[in-house]
Short mmCIF file of C-alpha atoms in Angstrom, two decimals:
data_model
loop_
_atom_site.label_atom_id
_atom_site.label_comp_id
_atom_site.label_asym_id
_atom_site.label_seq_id
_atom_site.Cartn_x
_atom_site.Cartn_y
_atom_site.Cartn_z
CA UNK A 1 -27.41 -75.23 39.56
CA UNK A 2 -24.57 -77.13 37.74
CA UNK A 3 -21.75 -77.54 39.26
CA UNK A 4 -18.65 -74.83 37.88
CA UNK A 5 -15.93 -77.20 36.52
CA UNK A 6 -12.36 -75.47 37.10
CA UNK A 7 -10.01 -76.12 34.05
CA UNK A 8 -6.23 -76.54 35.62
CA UNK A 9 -2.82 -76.53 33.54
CA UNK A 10 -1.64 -80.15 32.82
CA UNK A 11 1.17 -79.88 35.04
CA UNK A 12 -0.79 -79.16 38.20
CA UNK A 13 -3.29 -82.23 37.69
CA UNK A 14 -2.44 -85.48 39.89
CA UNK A 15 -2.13 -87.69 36.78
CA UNK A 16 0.41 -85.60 35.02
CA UNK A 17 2.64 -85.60 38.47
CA UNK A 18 2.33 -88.83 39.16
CA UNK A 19 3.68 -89.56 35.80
CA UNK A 20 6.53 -86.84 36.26
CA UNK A 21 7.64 -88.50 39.64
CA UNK A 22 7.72 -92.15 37.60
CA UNK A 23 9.97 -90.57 34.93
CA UNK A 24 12.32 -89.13 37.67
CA UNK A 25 12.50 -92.25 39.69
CA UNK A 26 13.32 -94.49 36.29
CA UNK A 27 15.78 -92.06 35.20
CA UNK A 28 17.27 -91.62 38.91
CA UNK A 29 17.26 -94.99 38.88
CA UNK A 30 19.09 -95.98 36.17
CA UNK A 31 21.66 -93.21 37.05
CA UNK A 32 22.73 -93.73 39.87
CA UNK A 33 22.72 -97.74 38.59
CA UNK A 34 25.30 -96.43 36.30
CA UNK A 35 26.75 -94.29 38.79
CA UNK A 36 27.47 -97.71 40.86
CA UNK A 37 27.89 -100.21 38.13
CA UNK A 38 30.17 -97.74 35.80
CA UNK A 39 32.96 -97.62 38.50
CA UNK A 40 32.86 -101.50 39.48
CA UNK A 41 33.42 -102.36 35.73
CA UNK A 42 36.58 -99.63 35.44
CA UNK A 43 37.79 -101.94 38.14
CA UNK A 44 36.90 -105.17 37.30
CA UNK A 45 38.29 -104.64 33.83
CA UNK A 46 41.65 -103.29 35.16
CA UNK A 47 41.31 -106.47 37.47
CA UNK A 48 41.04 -108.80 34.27
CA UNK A 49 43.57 -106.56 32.57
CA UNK A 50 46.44 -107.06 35.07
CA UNK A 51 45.65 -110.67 36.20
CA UNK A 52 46.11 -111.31 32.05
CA UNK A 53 49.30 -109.03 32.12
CA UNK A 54 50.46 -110.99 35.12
CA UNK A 55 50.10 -114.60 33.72
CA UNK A 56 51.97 -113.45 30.27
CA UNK A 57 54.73 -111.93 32.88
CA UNK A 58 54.93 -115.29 33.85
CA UNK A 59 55.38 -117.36 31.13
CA UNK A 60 57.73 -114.99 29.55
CA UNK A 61 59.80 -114.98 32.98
CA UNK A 62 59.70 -119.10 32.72
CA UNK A 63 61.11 -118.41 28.71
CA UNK A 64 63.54 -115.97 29.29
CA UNK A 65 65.21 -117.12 32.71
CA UNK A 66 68.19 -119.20 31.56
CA UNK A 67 68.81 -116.86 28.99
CA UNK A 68 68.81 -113.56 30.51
CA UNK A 69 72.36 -113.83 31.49
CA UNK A 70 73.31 -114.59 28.35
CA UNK A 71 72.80 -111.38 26.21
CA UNK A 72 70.02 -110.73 24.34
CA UNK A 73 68.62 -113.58 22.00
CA UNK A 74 66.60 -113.88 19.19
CA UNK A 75 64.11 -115.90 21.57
CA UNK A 76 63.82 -112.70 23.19
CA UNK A 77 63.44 -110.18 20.34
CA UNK A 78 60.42 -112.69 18.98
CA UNK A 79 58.85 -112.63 22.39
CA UNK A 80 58.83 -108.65 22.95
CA UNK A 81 57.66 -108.20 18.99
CA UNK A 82 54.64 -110.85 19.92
CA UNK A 83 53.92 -108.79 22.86
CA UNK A 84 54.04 -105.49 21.42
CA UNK A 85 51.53 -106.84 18.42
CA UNK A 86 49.21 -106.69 21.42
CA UNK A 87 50.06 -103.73 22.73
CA UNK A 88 52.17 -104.53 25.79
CA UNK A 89 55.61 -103.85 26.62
CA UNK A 90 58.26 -105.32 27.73
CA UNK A 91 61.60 -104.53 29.38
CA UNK A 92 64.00 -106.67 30.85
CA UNK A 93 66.18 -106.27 33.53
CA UNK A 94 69.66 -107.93 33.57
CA UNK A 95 71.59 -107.22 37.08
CA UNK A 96 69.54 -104.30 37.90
CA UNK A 97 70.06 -102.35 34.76
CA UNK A 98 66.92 -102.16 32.64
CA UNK A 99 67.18 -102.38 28.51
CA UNK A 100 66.40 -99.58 27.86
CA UNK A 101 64.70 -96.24 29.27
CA UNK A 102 61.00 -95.78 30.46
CA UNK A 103 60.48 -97.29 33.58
CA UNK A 104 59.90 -95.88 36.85
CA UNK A 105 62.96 -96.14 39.68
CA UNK A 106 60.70 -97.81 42.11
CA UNK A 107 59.82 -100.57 40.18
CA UNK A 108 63.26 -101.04 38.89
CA UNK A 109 64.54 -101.33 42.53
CA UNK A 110 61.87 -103.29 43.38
CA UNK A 111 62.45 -105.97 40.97
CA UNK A 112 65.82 -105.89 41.22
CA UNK A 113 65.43 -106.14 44.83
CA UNK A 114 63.92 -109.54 44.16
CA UNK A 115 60.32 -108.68 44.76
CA UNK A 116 57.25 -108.90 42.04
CA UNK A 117 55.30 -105.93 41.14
CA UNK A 118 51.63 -105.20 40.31
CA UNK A 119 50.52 -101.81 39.81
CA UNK A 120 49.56 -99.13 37.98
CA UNK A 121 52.63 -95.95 36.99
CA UNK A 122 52.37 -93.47 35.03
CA UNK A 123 54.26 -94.70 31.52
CA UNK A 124 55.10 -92.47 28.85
CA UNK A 125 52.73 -89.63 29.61
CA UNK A 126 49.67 -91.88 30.36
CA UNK A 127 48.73 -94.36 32.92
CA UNK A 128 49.50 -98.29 32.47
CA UNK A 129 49.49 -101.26 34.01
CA UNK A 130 52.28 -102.09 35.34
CA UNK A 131 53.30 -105.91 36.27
CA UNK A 132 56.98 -107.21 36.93
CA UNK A 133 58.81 -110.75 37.66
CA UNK A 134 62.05 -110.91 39.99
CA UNK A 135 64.52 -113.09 38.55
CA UNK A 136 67.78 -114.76 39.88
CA UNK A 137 70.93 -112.69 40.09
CA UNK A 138 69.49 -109.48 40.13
CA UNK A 139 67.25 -110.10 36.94
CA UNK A 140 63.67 -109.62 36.09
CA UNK A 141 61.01 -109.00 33.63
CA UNK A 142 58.81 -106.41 33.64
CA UNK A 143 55.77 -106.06 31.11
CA UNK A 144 53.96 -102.68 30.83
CA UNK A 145 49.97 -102.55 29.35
CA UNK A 146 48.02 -99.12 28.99
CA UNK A 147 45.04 -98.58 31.23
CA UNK A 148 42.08 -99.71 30.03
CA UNK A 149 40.27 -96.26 28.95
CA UNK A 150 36.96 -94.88 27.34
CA UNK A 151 34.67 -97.28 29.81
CA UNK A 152 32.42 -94.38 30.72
CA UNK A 153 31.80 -93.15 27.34
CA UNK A 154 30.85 -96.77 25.87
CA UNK A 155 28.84 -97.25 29.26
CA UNK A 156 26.83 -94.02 28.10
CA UNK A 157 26.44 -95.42 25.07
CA UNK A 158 24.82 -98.36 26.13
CA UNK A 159 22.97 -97.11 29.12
CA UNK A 160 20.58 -94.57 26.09
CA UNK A 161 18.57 -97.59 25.52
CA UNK A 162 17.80 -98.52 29.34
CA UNK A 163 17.07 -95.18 30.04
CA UNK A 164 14.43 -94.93 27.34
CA UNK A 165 13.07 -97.95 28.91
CA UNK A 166 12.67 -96.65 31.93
CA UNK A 167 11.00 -93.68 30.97
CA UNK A 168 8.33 -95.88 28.92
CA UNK A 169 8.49 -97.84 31.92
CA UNK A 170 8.02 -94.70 34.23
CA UNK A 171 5.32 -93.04 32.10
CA UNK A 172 3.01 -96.31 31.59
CA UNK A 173 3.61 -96.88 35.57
CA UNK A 174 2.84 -93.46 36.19
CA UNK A 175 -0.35 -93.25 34.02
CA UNK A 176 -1.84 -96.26 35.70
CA UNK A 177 -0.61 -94.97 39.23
CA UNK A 178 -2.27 -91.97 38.53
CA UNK A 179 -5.57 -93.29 37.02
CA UNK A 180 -6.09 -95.71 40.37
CA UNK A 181 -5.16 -92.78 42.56
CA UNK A 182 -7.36 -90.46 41.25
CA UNK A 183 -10.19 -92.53 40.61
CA UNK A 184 -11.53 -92.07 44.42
CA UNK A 185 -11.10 -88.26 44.04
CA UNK A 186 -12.90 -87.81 40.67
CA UNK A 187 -15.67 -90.16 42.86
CA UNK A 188 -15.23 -87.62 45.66
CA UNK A 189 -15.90 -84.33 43.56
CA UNK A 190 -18.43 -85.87 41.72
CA UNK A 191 -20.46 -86.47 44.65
CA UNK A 192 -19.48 -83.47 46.31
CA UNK A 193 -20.73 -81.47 43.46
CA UNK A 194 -24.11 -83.58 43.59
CA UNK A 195 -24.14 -83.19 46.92
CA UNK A 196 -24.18 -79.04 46.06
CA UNK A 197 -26.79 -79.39 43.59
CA UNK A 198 -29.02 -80.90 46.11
CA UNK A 199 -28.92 -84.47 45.44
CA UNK A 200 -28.86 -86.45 48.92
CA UNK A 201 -29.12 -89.87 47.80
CA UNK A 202 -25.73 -89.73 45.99
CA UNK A 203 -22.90 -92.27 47.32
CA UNK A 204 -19.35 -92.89 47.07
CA UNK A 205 -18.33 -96.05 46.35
CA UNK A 206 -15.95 -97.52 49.26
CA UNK A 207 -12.45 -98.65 47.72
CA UNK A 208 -8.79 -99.14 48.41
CA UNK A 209 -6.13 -97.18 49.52
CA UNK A 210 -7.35 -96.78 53.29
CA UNK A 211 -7.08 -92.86 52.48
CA UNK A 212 -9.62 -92.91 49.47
CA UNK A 213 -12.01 -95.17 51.72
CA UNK A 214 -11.96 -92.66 54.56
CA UNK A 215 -12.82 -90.29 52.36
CA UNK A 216 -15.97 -91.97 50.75
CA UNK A 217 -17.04 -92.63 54.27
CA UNK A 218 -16.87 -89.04 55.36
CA UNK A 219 -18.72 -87.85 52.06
CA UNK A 220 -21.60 -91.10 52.73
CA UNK A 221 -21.82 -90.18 56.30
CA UNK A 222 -21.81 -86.41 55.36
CA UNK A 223 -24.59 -86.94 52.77
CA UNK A 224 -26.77 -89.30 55.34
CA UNK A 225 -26.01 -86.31 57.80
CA UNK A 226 -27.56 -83.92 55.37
CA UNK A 227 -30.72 -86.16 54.85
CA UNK A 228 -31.26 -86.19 57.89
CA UNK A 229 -30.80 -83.00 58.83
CA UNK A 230 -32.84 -81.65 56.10
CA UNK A 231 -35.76 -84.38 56.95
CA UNK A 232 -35.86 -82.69 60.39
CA UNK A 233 -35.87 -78.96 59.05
CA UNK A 234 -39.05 -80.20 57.11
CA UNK A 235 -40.44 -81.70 59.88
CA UNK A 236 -39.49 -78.70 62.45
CA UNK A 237 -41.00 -76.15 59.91
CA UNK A 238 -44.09 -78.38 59.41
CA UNK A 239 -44.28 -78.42 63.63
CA UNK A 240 -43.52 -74.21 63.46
CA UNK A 241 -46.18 -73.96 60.58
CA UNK A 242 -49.02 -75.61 62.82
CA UNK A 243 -48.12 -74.23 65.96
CA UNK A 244 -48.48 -70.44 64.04
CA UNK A 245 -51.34 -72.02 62.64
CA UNK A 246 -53.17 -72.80 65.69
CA UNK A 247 -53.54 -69.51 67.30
CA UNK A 248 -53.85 -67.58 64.33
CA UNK A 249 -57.00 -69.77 63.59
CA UNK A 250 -58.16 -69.24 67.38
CA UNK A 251 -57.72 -65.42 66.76
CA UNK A 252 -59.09 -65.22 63.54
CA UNK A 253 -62.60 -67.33 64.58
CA UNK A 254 -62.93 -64.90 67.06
CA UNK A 255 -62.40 -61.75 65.47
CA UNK A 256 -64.79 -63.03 62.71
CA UNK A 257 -67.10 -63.65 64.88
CA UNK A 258 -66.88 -60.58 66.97
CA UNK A 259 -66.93 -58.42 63.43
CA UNK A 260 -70.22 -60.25 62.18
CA UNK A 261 -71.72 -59.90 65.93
CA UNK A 262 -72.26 -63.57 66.54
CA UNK A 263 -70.87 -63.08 70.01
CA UNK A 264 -73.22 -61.67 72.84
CA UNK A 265 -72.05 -59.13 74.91
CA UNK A 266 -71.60 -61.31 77.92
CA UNK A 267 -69.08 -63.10 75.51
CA UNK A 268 -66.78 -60.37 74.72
CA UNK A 269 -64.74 -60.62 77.64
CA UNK A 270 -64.25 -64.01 77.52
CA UNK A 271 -63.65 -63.99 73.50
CA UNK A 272 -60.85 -61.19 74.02
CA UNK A 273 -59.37 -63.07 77.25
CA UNK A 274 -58.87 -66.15 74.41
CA UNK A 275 -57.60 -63.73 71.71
CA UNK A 276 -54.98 -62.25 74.51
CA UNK A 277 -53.76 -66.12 75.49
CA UNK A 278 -53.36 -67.03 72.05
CA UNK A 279 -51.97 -63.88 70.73
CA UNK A 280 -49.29 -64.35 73.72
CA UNK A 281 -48.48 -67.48 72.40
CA UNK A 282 -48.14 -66.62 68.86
CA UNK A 283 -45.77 -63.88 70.55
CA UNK A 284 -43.87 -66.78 72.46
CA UNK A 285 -43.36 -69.06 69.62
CA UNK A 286 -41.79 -66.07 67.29
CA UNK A 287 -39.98 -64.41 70.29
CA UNK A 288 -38.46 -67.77 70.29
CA UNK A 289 -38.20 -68.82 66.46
CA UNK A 290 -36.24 -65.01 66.17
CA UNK A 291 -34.17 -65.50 69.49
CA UNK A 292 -33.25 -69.01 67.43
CA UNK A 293 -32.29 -67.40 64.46
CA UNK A 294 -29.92 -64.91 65.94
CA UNK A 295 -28.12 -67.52 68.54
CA UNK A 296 -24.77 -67.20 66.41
CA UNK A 297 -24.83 -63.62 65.74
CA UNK A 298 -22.09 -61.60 67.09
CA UNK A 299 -24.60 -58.75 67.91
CA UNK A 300 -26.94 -61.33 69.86
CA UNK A 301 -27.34 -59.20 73.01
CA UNK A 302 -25.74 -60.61 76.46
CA UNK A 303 -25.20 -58.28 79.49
CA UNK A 304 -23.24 -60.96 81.88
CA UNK A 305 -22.94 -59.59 85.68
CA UNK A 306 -22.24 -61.00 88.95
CA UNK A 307 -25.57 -62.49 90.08
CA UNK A 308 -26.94 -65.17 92.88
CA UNK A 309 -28.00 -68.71 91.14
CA UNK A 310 -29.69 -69.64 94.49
CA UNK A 311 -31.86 -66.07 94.52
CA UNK A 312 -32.57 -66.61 91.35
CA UNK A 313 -34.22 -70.02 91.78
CA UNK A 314 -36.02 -68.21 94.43
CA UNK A 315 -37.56 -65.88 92.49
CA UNK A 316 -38.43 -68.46 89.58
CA UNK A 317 -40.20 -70.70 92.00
CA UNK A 318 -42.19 -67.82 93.29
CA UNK A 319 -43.35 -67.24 89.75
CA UNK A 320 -43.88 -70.28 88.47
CA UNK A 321 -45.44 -71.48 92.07
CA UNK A 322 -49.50 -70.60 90.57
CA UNK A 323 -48.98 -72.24 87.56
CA UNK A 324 -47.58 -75.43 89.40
CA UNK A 325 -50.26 -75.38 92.09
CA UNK A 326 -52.76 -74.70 89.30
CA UNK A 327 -51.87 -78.20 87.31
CA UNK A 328 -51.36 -80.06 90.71
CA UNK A 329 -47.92 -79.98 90.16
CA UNK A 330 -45.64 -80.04 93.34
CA UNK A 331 -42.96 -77.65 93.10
CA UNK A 332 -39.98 -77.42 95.22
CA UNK A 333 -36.33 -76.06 95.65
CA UNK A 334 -33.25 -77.57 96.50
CA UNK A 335 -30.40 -74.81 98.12
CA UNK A 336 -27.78 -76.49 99.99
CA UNK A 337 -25.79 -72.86 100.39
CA UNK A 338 -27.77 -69.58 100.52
CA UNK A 339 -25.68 -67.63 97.62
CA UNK A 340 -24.42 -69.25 94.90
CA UNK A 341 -22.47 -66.82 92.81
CA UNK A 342 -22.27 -67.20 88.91
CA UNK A 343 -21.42 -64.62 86.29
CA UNK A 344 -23.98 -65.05 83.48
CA UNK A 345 -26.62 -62.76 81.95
CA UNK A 346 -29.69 -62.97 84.50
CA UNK A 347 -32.31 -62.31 81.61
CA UNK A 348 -31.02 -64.93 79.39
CA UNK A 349 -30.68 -68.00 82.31
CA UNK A 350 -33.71 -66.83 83.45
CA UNK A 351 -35.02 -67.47 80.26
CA UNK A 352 -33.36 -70.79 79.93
CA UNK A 353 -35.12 -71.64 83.58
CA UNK A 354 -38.73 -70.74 82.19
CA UNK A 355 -38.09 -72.95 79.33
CA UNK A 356 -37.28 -75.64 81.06
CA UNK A 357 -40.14 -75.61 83.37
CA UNK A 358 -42.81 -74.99 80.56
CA UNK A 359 -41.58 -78.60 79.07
CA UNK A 360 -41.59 -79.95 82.46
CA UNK A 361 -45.23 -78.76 83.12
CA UNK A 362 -46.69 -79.45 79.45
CA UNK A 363 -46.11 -83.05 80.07
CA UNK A 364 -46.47 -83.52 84.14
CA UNK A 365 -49.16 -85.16 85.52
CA UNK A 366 -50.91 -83.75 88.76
CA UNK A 367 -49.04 -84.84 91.85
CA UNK A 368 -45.50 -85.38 90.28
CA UNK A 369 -42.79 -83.13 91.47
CA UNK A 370 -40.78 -80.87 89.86
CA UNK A 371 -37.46 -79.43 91.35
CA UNK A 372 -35.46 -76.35 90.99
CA UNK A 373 -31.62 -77.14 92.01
CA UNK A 374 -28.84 -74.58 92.69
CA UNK A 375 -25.44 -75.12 94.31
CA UNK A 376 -21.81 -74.60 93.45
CA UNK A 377 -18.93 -76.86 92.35
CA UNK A 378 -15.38 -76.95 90.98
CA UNK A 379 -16.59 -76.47 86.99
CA UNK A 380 -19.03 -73.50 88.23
CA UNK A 381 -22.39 -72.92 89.26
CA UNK A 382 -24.63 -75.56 88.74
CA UNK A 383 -28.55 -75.45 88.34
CA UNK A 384 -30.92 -77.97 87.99
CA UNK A 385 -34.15 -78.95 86.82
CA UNK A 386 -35.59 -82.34 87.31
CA UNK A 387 -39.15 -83.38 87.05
CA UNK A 388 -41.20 -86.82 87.83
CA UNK A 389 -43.25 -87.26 84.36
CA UNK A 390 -42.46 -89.68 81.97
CA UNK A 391 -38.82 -88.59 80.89
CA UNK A 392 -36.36 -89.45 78.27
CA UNK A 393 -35.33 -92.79 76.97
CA UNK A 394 -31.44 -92.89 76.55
CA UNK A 395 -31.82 -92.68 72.69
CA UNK A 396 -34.01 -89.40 73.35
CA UNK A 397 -30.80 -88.16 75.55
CA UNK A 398 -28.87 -88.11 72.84
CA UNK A 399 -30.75 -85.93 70.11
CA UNK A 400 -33.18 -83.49 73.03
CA UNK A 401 -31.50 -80.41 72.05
CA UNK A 402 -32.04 -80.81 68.35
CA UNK A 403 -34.71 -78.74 67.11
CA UNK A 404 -38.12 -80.42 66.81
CA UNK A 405 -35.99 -83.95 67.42
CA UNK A 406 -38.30 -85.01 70.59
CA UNK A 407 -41.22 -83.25 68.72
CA UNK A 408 -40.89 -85.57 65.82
CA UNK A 409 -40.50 -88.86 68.35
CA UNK A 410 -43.54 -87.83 70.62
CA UNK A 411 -45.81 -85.83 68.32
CA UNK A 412 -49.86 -88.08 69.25
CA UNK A 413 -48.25 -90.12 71.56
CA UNK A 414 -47.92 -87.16 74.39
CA UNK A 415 -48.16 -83.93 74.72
CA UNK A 416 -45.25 -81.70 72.62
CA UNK A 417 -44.21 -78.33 72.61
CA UNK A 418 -42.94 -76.22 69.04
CA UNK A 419 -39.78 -78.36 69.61
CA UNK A 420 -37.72 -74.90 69.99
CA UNK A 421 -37.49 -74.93 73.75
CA UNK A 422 -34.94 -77.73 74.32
CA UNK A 423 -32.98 -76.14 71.48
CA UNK A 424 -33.14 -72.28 72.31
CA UNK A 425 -31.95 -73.40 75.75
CA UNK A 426 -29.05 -75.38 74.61
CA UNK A 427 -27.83 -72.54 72.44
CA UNK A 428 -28.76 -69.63 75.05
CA UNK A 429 -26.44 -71.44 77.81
CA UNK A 430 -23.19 -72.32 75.21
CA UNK A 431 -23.30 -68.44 74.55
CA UNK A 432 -23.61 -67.85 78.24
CA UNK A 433 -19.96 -69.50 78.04
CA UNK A 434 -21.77 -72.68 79.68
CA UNK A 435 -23.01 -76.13 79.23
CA UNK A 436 -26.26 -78.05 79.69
CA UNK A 437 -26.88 -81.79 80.05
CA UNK A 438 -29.78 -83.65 79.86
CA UNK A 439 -30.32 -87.27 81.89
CA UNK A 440 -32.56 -88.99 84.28
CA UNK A 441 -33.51 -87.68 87.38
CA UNK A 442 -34.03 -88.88 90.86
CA UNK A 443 -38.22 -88.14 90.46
CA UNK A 444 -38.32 -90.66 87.69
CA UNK A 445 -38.73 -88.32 84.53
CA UNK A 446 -35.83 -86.30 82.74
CA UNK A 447 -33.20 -83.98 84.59
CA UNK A 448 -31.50 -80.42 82.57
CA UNK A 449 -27.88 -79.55 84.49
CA UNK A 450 -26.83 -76.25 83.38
CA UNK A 451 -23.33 -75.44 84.53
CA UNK A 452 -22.55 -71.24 83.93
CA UNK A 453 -19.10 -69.50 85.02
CA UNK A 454 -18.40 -68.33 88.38
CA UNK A 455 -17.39 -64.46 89.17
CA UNK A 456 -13.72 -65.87 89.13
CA UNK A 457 -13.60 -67.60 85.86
CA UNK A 458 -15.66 -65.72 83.06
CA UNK A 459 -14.48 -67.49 79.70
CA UNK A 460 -17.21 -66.33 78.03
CA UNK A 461 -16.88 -62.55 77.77
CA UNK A 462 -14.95 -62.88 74.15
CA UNK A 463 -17.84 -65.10 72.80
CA UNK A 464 -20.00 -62.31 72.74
CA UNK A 465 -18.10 -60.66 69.73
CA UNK A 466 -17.82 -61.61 66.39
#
């Protein structure tokens, strides 16, 4: 199947947003640069402007001191025609009287009032710089300069040019941003999409950022997780397909041979007692493989009700106490309290009980022990089944409720099972709203703690539905 590719707009792809967010910063950048810069040069220009005023205020204040009580001179009208060529103007105060009209009250007092003056007055309808000299006797000079104006418009004139830049800048950023960022992802999908397809062997290659390698891991682990899983689905359905196999062959060699008469009379019995066994364990295995297969549906029947763990271990070892004495096996109970109350489903833990001690006897030798264990505790009500054979090594622990896991590890070296029975009971108890746990036991083989809800706590009620 090839994988669907899904055609986006340009705007929603990573690349072209990474380059959007480049352009924004660059132009944000260089705006609020100008923003900054713009007002600092207003003021550092007015700063120049009157410092210049005031040193021309006081060389013309040196000039004109011994002769502004004199009348005006031609020394004078040559030094106001000089200033006015660049565009400054000055007025003169002789005992507190200015020459002529124009200038503000509060500077005139000011000066007159002997003090010098640096500021900027509105002048003729606009705003100037203005910068005055006290004099002796009530004289002074005062020299007015218009504001320095236009700044902002010749800064936006110049700033065009940067703020191209920047967006080159921002774009070519943003492109190769974009390209290293997405990189990992296009990796990602890729593999995902080989992954779909049913290729198992594909990697991700591990890089830089932190995020992107996080992200290959996951999809590598994921993939190895999928091998493996897959590996063991062979290998389970391998297991399922001998273990039909098996009886099916028993019951067909004997039906043949009953149709075509081979067998005497005095065999019938015997040939139809073998056709029954196997037959019932054909039944077993697919009663299980179907009970499997319908774990996680939310019609998967439960009927949970108030019932006694220890009776129930009672009962089980009543059963089961032939079989046991049969293979030499030594069973016995452990009830510390006479009643131990659990709310469970009494078909379905009595199912996980059986399964349990079918493992335990496949593999026991005759003379070992097996135990049935009820009793009650603060997480519920516990039951137990631990056995003397060989058990579980700690790496076994760790996969025994994985379908045909234990099967797979054990298969000509001992005795195995279909590998369902670990696995059926695992699932049974979590939808019993419980948990099992397997370790070593006390006997010296492998011990199964299943822990179900007590009458008072019953969490498990809404895991019955869908």
């Amino acid at each position: 199947m090839l994988p669907i590719v899904r055609r986006r707009p340009l705007g929603h792809t990573l690349t072209a947003r990474a380059v959007l967010a480049a352009c924004a910063v660059a132009v944000v950048s260089v705006l609020v640069t100008a923003l900054i810069a713009v007002p600092i040069a207003v003021r550092g220009v007015e700063r120049q402007a009157r410092d210049s005023l005031d040193q021309q205020a006081q060389v013309a204040a040196k000039l004109l001191r011994p002769r502004l009580g004199s009348g005006r001179t031609g020394d004078e009208e040559r030094l106001i025609r000089q200033l006015r060529t660049e565009e400054i103007e000055a007025y003169l105060i002789r005992a507190g009287q200015p020459d002529r009209p124009g200038l503000p009250p509060q500077v005139v007092a000011r000066v007159t009032a002997g003090r010098n003056v640096s500021a900027v007055r509105p002048i003729g309808g606009r705003m100037s710089i203005v910068v005055g000299h006290a004099l002796p006797d009530r004289n002074g000079i005062v020299l007015v300069s218009p504001r320095p104006t236009g700044l902002w418009r010749q800064v936006l004139r110049i700033i065009w040019l940067p703020l191209l830049a920047g967006l080159a800048a921002g774009a070519g950023a943003g492109v190769l941003i974009a390209r290293r960022m997405v990189r990992p992802i296009r990796n990602a999908a890729t593999a995902a999409a080989r992954l779909r397809a049913g290729d198992r062997r594909v990697r991700v290659p591990v890089e830089p950022p932190q995020e992107a390698a996080e992200l290959a891991y996951a999809l590598n682990d994921l993939a190895a997780a999928l091998a493996t899983s897959e590996g063991r689905q062979r290998e389970f359905l391998l297991s399922v397909s001998h273990e039909l196999r098996t009886p099916l062959t028993a019951i067909r060699g004997y039906a043949e041979a009953l149709a075509d008469g081979v067998v005497a009379a005095e065999g019938a019995q015997r040939a139809g007692q073998t056709m029954l066994a196997e037959a019932e364990h054909l039944d077993r295995l697919v009663s299980d493989l179907l009970a499997l297969a319908r774990l996680e549906a939310a019609d998967f029947p439960l009927v949970p009700a108030r019932i006694d763990l220890a009776a129930l271990v009672r009962d089980a070892a009543e059963a089961w106490g032939g079989r046991c004495a049969a293979a030499g096996v030594l069973l016995r109970t452990e009830l510390p309290a006479p009643e131990v109350p659990a709310f469970t489903d009494p078909g379905r833990i009595r199912q996980v009980v059986d399964g349990l001690l079918e493992n335990a006897l496949r593999i026991l030798p005759a003379g070992a022990p097996v135990v049935l264990a009820a009793w009650s505790s603060p997480a519920g009500a516990v039951l137990e089944v631990r056995d003397g054979g060989p058990g579980l090594t700690d790496d076994d622990l760790a996969v025994a409720f994985e379908r045909g896991a234990l099967r797979q590890r054990y298969e000509g070296v001992r005795k195995v099972g279909s590998g369902l029975g670990l696995a059926l009971a695992a699932g049974l108890v979590r939808r019993l709203g419980g948990t099992i746990e397997a370790g070593h036991a006390a006997e010296g083989g492998a011990r199964f703690t299943v822990t179900v809800p007590t009458p008072s706590v019953s969490p498990y009620e809404p895991r019955t539905q869908a």
